[in-house]
Coordinates of C-alpha atoms in Angstrom, one line a residue:
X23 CA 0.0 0.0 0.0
X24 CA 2.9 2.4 1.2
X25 CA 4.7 1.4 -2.1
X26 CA 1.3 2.7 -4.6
X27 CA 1.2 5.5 -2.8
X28 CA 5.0 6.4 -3.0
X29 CA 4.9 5.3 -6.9
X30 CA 1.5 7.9 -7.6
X31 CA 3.3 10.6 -5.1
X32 CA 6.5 10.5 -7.5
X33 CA 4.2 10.1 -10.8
X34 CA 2.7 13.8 -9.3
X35 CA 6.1 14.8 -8.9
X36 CA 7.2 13.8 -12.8
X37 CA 4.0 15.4 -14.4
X38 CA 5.1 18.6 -12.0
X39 CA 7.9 19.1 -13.3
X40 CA 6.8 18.7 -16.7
X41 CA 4.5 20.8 -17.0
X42 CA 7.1 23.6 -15.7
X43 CA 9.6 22.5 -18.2
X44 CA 6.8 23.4 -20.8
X45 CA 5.6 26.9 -19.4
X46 CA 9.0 27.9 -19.1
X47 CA 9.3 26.8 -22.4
X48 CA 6.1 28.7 -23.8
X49 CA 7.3 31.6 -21.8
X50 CA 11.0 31.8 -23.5
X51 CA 9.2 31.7 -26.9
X52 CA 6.5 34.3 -26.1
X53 CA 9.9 36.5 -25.2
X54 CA 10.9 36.1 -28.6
X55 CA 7.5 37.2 -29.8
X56 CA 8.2 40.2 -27.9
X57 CA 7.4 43.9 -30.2
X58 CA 10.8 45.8 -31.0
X59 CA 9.0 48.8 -29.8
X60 CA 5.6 49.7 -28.9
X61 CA 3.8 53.4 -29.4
X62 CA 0.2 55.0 -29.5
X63 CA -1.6 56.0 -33.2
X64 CA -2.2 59.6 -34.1
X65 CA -3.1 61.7 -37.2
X66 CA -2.5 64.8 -38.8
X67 CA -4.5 67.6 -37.5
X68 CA -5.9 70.7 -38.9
X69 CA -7.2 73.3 -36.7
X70 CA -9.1 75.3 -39.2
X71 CA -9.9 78.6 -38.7
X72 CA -12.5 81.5 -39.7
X73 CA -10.5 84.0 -42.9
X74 CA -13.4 86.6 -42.8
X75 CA -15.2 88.6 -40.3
X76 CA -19.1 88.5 -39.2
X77 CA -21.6 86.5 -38.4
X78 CA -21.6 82.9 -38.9
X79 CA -24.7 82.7 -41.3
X80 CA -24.7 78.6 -41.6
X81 CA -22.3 76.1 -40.0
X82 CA -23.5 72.6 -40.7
X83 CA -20.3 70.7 -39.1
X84 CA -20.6 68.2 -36.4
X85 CA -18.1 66.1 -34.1
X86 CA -17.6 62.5 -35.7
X87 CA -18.6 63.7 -39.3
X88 CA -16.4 62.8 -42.3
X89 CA -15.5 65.7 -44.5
X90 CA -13.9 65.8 -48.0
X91 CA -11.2 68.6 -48.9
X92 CA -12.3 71.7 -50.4
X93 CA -16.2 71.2 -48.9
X94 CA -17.7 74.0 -48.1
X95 CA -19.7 73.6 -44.6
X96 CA -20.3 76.7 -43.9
X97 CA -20.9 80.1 -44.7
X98 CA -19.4 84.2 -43.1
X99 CA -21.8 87.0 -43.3
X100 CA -20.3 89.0 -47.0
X101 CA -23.1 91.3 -47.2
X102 CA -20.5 94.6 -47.1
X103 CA -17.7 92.9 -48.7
X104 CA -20.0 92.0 -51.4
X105 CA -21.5 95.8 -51.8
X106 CA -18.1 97.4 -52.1
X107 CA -17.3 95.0 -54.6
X108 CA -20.4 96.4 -56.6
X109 CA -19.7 100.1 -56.0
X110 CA -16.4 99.0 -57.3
X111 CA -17.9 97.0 -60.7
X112 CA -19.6 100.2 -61.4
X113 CA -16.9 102.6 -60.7
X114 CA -15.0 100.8 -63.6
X115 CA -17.9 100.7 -65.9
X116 CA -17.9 104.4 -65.6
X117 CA -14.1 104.4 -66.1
X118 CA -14.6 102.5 -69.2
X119 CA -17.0 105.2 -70.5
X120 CA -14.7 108.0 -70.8
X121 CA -12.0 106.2 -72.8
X122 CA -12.1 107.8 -76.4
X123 CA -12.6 106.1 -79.6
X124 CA -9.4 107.3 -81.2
X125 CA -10.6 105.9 -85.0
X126 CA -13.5 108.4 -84.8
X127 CA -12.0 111.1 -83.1
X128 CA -9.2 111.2 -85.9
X129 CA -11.9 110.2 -88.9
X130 CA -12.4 114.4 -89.2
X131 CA -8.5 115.5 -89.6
X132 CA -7.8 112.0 -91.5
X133 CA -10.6 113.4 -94.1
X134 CA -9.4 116.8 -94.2
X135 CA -6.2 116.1 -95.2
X136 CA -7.5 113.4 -98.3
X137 CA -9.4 116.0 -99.1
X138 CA -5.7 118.4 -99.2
X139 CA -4.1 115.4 -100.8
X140 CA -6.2 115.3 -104.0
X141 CA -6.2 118.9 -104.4
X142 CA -2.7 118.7 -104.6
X143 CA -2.7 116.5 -107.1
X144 CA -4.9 118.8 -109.4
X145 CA -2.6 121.5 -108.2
X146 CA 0.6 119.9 -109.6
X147 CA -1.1 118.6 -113.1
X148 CA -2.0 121.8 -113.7
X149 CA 1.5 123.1 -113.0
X150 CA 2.9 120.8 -115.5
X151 CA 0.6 121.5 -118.1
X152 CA 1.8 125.5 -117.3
X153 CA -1.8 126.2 -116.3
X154 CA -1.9 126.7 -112.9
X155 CA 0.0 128.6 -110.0
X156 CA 2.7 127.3 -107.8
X157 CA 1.9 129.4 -104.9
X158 CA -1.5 127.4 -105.4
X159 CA 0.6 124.1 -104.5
X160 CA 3.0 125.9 -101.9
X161 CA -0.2 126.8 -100.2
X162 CA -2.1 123.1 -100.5
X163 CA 1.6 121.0 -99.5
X164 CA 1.9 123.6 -96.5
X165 CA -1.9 122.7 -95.2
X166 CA -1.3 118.8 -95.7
X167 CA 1.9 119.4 -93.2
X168 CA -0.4 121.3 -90.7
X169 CA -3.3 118.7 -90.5
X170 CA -0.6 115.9 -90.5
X171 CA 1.2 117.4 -87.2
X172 CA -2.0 118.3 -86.0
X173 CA -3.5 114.0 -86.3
X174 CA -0.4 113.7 -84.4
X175 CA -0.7 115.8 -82.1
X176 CA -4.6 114.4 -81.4
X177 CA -3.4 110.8 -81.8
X178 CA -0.5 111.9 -79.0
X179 CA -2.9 113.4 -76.5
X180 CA -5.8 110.7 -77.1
X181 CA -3.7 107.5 -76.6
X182 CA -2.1 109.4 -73.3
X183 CA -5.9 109.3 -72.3
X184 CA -6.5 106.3 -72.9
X185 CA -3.0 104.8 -71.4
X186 CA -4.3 106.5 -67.8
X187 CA -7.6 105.2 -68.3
X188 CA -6.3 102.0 -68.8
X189 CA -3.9 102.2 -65.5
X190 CA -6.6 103.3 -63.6
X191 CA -8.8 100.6 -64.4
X192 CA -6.1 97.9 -63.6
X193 CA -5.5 99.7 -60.2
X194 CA -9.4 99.1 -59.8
X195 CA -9.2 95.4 -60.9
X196 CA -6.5 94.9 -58.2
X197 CA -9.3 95.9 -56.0
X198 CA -11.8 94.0 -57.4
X199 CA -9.5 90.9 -57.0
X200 CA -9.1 91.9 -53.4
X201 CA -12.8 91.9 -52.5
X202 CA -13.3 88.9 -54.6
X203 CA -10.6 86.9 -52.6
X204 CA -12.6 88.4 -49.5
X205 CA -15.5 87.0 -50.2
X206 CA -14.1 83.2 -51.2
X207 CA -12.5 83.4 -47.6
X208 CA -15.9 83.9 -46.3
X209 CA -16.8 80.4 -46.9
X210 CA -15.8 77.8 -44.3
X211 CA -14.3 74.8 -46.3
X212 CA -12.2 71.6 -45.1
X213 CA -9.1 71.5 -46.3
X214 CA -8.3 68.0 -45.8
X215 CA -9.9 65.0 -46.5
X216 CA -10.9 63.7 -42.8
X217 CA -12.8 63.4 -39.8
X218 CA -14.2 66.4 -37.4
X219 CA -12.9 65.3 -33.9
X220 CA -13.6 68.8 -32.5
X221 CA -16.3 71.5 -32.6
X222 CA -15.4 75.1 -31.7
X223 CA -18.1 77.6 -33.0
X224 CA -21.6 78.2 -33.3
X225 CA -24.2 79.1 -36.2
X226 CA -24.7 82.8 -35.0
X227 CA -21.6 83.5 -33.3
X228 CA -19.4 86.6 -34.6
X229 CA -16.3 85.1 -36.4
X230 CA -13.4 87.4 -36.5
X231 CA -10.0 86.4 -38.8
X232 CA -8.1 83.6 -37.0
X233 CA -11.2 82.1 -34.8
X234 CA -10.9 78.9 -34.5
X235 CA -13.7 77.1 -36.1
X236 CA -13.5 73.0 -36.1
X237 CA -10.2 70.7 -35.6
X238 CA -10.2 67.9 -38.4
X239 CA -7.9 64.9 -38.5
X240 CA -6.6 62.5 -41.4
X241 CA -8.1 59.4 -39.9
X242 CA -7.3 58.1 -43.4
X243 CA -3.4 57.3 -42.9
X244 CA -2.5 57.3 -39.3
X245 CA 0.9 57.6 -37.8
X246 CA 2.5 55.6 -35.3
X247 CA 4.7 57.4 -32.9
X248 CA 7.1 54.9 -31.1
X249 CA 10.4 55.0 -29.4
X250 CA 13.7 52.9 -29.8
X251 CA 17.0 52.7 -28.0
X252 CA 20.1 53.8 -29.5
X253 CA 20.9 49.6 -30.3
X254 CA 17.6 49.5 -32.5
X255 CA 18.9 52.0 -34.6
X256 CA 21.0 50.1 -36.6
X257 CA 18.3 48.1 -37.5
X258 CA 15.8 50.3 -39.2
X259 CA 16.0 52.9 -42.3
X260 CA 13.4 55.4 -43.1
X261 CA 11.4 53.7 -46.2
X262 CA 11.7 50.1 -44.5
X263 CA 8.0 48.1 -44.7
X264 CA 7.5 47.1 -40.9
X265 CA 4.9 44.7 -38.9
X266 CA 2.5 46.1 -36.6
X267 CA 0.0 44.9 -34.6
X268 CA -3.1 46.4 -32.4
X269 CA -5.6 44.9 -29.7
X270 CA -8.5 43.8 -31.3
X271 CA -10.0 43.0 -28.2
X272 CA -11.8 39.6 -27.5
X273 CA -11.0 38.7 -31.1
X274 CA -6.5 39.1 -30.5
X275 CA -4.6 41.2 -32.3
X276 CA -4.9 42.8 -35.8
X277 CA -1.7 43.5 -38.1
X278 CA -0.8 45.9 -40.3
X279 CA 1.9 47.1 -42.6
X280 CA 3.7 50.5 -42.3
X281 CA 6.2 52.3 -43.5
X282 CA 9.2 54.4 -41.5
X283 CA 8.9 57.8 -42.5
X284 CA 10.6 59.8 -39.7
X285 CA 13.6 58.7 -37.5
X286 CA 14.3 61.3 -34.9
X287 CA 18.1 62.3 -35.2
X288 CA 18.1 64.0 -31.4
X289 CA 18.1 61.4 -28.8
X290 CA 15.3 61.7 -25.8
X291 CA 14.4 60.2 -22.4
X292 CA 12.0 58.0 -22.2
X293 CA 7.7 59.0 -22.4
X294 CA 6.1 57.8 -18.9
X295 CA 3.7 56.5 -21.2
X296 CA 5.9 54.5 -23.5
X297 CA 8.0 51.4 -23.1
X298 CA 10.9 50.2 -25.5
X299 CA 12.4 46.4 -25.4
X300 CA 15.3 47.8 -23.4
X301 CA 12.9 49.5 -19.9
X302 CA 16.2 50.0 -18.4
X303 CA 17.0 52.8 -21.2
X304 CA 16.5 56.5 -20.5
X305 CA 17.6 57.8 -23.8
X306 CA 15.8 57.0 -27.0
X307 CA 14.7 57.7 -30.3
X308 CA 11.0 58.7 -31.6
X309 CA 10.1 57.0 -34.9
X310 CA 6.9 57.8 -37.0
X311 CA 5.3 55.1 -38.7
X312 CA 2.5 55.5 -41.5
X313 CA 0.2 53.3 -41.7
X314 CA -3.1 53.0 -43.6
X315 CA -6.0 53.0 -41.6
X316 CA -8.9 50.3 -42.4
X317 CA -11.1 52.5 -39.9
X318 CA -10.6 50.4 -36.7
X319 CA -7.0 52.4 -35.5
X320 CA -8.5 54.8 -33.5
X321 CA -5.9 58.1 -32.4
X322 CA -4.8 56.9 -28.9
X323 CA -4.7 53.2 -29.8
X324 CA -1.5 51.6 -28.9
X325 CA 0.7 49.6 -31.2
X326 CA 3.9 47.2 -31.3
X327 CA 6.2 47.3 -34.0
X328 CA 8.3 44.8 -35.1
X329 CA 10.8 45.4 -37.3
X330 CA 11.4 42.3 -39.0

């Protein structure tokens, strides 16, 4: 009896120790599993803010919602802007309206001296044929040089009216331009493709230049900020295709690919918030990561890295 029980105590002993031989076993090879480097997911954030001043006539932007670049989503009171712009319009038609028509001004002198031209011509057959008078000719060449310096002179003076006509009216376009660029800055547009995390104004509210309106964030392609110690250098480039994995909750882990795209040349100490391989560190190195976001990395999330 004493000799079954000593045989099953040592048969509890064997399968002991067996089992402890194969969690230490599963717990070396989980080490090796171990992530190079671990960090939290953010994004690229644009704080966008009002261009124009007055009242905020329509706003439709809310927290969560998914914007595309260049939308417009809301809208700046323009009603002045917009009026000076008018008084301005018509202020260059009137402009316009004195600038002289130079072919019909000159149309009377240009006549006048055809008219001197063919009498000339009448004056010097009739010279040849000994019938006429030369002081007749003298007198006809001597008005031809008169009208001609005088459609020069008129051609002088009306293109000088029409050159500062034609300055003042670009002056005035420069103006126009102005307003016109003031009242595309009174629309409130997203500049990035994204998602609104943050709402700051108010259908209603008074914007003035530089308000802050909304905060929108490329939740498109996320960035992983992570840290590394001065070994793990050596063993990453920026371009290099990397492994990365998140908490998927009850369902494991999730992996993604990413790309290096920033490696911090200034070395740091170590984030409260952050652990590397090497805990024992206190300088290290931040590293951004792109990675493309299927719509489950959240900003915040954390993330391991491996390298290879």
């Amino acid at each position: 009896m004493k000799a079954n029980i000593k045989q099953k105590l040592f048969k509890t002993k064997v399968l002991f120790v067996g089992l402890s031989i194969v969690l230490l076993a599963t717990s070396c090879g989980k080490s090796k599993d171990d992530a190079d480097a671990s960090g939290t997911f953010e994004a690229t954030e644009v704080i966008v803010s009002a261009q124009g001043s007055g009242q905020i006539l329509s706003f439709n932007v809310e927290e969560g919602q998914t914007l595309t670049a260049n939308q417009q989503v809301g809208s700046i009171d323009s009603t002045q802007v917009y009026l000076r712009l008018k008084q301005l319009q018509a202020s260059g038609k009137a402009i316009q309206s004195r600038r002289p028509d130079i072919k019909k001004q000159i149309a009377a002198i240009e006549q006048q001296i055809t008219t001197a031209k063919t009498e000339r011509k009448r004056a010097e057959n009739l010279v040849k044929a000994n019938a006429g008078n030369q002081k007749v000719l003298d007198d006809v060449n001597a008005q031809i040089a008169v009208l001609e310096k005088q459609l020069d002179a008129q051609k002088t003076i009306l293109e000088s009216s029409n050159q500062g006509i034609t300055d003042e009216s670009e002056g005035l376009n420069y103006q126009v331009k102005q307003l016109q660029d003031q009242l595309e800055k009174c629309k409130i547009t997203s500049p990035i493709d994204g998602t609104v995390l943050l709402k700051y104004a108010e259908m209603g509210e008074v914007a003035a230049p530089g308000k802050a309106l909304f905060k929108i964030a490329d939740t498109n392609n996320m960035i992983l900020r992570a840290y590394i110690t001065a070994d793990q250098l050596t063993q990453i480039k920026v371009g290099q295709t990397v492994k990365i994995k998140t908490d998927s909750g009850k369902d494991g882990s999730k992996e993604y690919s990413g790309t290096i795209a920033w490696i911090s040349s200034k070395a740091e100490f170590t984030p409260k918030t952050i652990q590397t391989r090497d805990e024992r560190a206190n300088l290290v190195y931040a590293v951004k990561i792109n990675v493309k976001n299927d719509g489950l990395i959240k900003i915040g999330m954390y993330g391991d890295v491996r390298f290879n």
